[in-house]
Coordinates of N, CA and C in Angstrom, one line a residue:
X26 N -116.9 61.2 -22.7 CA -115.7 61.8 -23.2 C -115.2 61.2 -24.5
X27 N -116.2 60.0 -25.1 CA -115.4 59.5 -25.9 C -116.1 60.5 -27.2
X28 N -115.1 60.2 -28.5 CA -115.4 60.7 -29.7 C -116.7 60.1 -30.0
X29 N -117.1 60.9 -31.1 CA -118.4 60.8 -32.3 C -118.2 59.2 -32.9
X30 N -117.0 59.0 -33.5 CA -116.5 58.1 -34.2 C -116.4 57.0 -33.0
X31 N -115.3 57.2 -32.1 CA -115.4 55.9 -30.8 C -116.8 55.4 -30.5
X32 N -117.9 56.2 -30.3 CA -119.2 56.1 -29.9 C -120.0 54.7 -31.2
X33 N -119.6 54.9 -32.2 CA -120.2 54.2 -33.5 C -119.5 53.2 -33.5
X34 N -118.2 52.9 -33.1 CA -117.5 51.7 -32.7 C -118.7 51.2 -31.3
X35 N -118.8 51.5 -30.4 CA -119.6 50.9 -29.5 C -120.9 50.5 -30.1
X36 N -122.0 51.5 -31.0 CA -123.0 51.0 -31.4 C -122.3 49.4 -32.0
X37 N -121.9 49.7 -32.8 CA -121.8 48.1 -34.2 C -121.2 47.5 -33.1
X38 N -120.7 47.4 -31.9 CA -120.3 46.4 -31.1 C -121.5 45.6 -30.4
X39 N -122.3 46.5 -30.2 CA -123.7 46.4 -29.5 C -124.5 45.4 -30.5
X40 N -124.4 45.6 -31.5 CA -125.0 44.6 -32.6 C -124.3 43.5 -32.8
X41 N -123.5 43.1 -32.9 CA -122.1 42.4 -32.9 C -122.4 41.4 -31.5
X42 N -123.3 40.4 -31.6 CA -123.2 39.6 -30.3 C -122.4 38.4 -29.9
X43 N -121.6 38.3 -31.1 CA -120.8 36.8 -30.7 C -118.6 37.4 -31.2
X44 N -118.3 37.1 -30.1 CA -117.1 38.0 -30.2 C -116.0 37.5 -31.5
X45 N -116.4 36.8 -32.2 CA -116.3 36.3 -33.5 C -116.1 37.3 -33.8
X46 N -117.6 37.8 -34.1 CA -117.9 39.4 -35.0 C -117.5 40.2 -34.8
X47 N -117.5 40.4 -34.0 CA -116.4 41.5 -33.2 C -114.9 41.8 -33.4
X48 N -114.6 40.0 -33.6 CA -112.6 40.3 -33.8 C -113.1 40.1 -35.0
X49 N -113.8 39.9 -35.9 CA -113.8 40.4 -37.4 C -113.6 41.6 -37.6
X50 N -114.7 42.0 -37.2 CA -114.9 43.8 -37.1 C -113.9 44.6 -36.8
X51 N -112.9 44.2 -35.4 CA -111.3 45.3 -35.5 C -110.7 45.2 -36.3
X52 N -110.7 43.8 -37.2 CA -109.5 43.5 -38.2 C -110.1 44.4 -39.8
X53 N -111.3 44.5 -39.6 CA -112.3 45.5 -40.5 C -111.7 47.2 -40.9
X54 N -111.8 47.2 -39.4 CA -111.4 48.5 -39.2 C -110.4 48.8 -39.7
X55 N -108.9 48.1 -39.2 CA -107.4 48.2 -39.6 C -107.7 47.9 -41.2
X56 N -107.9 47.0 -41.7 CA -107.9 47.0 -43.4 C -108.3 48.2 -43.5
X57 N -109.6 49.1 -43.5 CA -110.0 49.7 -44.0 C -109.2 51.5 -43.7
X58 N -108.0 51.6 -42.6 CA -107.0 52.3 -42.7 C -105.9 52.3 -43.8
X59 N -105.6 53.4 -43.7 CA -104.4 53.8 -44.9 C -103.6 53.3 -44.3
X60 N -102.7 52.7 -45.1 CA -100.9 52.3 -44.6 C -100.5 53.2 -44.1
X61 N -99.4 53.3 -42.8 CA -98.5 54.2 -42.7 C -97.5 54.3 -43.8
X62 N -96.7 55.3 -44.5 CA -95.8 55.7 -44.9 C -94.2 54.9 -44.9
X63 N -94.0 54.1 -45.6 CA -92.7 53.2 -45.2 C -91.7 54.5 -44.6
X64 N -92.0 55.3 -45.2 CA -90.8 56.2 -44.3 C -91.0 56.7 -43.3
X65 N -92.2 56.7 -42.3 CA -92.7 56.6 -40.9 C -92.3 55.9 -40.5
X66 N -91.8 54.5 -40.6 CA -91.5 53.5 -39.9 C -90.3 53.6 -39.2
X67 N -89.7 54.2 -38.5 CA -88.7 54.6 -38.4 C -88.5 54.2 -36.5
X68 N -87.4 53.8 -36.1 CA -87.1 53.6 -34.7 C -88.5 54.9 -33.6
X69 N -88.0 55.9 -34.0 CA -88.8 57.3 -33.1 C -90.7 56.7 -32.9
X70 N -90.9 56.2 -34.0 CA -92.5 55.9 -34.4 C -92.8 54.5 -33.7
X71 N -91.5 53.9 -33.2 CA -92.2 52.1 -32.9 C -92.3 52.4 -31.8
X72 N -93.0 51.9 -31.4 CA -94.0 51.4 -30.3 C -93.1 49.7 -29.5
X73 N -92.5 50.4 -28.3 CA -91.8 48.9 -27.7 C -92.8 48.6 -27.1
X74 N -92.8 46.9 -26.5 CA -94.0 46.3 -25.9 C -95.0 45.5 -26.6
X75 N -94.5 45.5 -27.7 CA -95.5 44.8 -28.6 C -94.9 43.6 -29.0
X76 N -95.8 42.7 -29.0 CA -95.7 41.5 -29.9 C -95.0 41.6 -31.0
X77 N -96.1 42.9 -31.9 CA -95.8 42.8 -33.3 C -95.2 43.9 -33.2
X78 N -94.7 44.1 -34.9 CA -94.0 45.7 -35.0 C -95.3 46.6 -35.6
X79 N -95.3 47.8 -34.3 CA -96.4 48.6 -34.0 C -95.5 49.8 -34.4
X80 N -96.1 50.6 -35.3 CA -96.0 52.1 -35.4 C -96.9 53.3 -35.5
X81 N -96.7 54.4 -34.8 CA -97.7 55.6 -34.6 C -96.9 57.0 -34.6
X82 N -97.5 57.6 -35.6 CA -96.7 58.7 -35.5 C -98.0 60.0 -35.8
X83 N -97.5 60.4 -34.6 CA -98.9 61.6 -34.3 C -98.6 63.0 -35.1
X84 N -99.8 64.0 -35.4 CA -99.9 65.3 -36.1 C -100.5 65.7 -34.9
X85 N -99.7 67.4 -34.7 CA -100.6 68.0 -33.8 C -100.4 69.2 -34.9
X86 N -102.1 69.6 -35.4 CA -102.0 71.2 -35.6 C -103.2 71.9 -34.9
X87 N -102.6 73.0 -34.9 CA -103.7 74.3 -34.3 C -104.0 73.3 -32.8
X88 N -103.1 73.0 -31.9 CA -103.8 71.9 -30.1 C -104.9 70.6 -30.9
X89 N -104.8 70.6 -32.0 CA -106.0 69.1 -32.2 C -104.8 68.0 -32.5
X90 N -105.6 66.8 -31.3 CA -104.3 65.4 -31.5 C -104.9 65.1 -32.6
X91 N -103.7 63.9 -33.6 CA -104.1 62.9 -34.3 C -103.2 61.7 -34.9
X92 N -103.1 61.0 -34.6 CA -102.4 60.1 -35.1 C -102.8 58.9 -36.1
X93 N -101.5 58.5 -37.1 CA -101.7 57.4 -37.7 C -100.9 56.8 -37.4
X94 N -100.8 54.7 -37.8 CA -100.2 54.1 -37.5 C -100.7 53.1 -38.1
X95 N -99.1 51.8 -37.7 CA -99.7 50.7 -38.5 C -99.2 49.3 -38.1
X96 N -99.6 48.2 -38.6 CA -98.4 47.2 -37.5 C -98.4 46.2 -39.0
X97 N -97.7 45.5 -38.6 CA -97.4 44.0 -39.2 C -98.6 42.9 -39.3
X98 N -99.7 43.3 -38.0 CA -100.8 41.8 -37.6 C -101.9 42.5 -37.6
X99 N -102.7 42.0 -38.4 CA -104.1 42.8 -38.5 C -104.7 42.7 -37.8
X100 N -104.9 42.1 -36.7 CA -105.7 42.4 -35.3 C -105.1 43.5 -34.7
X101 N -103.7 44.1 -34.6 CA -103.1 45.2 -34.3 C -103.4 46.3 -35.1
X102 N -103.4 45.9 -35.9 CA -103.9 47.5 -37.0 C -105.5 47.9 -36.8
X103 N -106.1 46.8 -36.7 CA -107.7 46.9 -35.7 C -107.7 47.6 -34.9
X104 N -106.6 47.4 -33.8 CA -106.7 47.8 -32.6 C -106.2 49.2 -32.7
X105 N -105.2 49.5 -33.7 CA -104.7 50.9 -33.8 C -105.8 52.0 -34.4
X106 N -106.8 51.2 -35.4 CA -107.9 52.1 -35.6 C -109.1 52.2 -34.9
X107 N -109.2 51.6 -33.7 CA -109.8 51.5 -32.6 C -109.6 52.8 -31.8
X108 N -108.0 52.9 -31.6 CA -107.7 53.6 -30.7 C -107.5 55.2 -31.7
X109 N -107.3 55.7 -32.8 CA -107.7 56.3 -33.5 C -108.5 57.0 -33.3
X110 N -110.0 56.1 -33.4 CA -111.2 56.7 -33.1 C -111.8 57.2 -31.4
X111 N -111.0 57.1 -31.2 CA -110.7 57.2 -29.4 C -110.3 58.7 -29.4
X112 N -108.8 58.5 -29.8 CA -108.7 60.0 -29.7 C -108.3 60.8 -30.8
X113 N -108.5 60.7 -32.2 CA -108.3 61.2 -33.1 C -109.1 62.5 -33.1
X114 N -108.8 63.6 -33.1 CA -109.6 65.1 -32.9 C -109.7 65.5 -31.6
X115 N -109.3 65.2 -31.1 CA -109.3 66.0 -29.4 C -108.1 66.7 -29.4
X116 N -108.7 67.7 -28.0 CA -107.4 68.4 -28.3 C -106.7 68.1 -27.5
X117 N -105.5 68.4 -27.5 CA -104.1 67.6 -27.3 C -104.0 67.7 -25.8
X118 N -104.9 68.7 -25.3 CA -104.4 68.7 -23.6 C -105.4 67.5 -22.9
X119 N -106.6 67.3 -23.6 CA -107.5 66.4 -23.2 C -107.2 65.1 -23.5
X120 N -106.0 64.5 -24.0 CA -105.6 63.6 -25.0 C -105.2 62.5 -23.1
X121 N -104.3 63.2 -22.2 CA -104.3 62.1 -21.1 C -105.1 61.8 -20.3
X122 N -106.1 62.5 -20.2 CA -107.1 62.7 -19.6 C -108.1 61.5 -20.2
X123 N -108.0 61.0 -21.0 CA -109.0 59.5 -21.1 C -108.8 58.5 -20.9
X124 N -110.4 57.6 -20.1 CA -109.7 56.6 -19.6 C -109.8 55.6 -20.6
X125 N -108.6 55.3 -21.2 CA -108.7 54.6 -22.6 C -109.3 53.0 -21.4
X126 N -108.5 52.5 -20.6 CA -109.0 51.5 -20.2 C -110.6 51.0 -20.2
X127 N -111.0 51.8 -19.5 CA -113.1 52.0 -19.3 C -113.8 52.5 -20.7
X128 N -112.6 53.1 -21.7 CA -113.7 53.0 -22.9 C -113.5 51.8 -23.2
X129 N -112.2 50.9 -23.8 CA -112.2 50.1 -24.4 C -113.0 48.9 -23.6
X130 N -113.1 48.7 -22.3 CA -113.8 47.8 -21.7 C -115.2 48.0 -22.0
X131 N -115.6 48.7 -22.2 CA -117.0 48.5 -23.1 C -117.4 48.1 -24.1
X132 N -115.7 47.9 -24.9 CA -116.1 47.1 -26.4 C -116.1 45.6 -26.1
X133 N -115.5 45.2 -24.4 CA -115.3 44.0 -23.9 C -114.1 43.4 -24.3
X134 N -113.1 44.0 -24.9 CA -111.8 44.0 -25.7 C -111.0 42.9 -24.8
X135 N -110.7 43.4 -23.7 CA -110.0 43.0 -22.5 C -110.1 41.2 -22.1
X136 N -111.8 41.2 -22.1 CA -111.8 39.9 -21.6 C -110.9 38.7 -23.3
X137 N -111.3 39.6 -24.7 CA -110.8 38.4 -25.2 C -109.2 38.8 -26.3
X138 N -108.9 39.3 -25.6 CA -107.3 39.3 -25.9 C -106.4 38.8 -25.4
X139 N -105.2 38.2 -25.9 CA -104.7 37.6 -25.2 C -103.5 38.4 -24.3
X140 N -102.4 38.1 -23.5 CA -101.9 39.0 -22.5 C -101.1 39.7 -22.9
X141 N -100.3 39.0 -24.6 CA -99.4 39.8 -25.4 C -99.8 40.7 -25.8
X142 N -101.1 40.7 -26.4 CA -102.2 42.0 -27.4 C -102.4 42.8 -26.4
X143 N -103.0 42.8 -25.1 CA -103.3 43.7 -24.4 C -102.2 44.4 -23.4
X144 N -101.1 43.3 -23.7 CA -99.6 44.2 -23.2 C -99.4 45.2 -24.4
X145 N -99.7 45.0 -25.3 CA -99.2 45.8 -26.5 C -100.0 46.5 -26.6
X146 N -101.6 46.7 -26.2 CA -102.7 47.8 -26.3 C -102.2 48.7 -25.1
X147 N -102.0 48.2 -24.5 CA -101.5 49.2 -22.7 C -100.1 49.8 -23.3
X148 N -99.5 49.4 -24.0 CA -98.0 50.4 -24.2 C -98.7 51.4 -25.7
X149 N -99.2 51.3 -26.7 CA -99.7 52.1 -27.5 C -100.4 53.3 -26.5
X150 N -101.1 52.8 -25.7 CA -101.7 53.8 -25.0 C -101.3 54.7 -24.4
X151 N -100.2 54.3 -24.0 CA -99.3 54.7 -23.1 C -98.3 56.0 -23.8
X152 N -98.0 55.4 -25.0 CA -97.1 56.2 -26.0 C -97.6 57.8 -26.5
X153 N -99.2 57.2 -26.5 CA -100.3 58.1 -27.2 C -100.5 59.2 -26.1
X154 N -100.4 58.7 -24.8 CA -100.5 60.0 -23.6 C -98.9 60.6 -23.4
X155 N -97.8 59.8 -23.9 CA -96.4 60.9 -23.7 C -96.9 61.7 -24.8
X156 N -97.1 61.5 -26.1 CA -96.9 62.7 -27.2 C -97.9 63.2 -26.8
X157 N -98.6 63.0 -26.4 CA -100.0 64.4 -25.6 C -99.4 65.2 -24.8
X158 N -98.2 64.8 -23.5 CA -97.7 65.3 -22.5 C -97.3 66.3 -22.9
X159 N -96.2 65.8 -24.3 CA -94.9 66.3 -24.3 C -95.2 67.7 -25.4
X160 N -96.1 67.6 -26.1 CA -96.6 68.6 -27.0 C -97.9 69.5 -26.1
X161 N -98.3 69.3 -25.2 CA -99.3 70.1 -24.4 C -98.5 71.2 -24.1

């Protein structure tokens, strides 16, 4: 079920044998995202549950999900382009329907985050299946 793009996150993780490289590699990812919009930042767009200040603000056109977002801590903005490539192009009804949990546990994410970051990955996730709900 996962994306083209989520899938290439798993390959380079696969190569990636010391989880060093790995939390290099998310913080890779988020650099290499566009900023959100200072004017996206807005109460509607944050993301409560987070450590840091987390924002996502989703595009639906023609039923295809997509969201951008951005945080304050670059392991978060990793993690938001992580989750990006998760479900970025799907269509919006298939958007709750993933188990973001069992993908991301294949990047092995879980075992090395700590309980704040992965409180904070569980409520983005979470946010990402209301705007799918609420727009389906």
């Amino acid at each position: 079920m996962a994306t083209p793009a989520f899938e290439e996150i798993v390959e380079d993780f696969e190569f990636l044998e010391d989880w060093e490289d790995r939390y290099r590699h998310v913080i890779e990812q988020g650099k290499a995202m566009e900023p959100l919009e200072d004017a996206l930042k807005v109460p509607a767009t944050k993301v409560n549950g987070c450590a840091s200040q987390v924002w996502l603000h989703p595009v639906i056109e023609s039923g295809v999900f997509r969201f951008d977002g951005d945080s304050d801590a670059l392991i978060v903005r990793g993690l938001i382009a992580v989750l990006r490539s998760l479900y970025n192009g799907l269509p919006v009804s298939e958007v709750p329907g993933v188990d973001a949990a069992s993908e991301l546990a294949r990047l092995g994410l879980n075992d090395h985050l700590s309980a704040q970051r992965s409180n904070g990955l569980r409520a983005m996730i979470e946010r990402i299946r209301e705007i799918a709900l609420a727009s389906a």
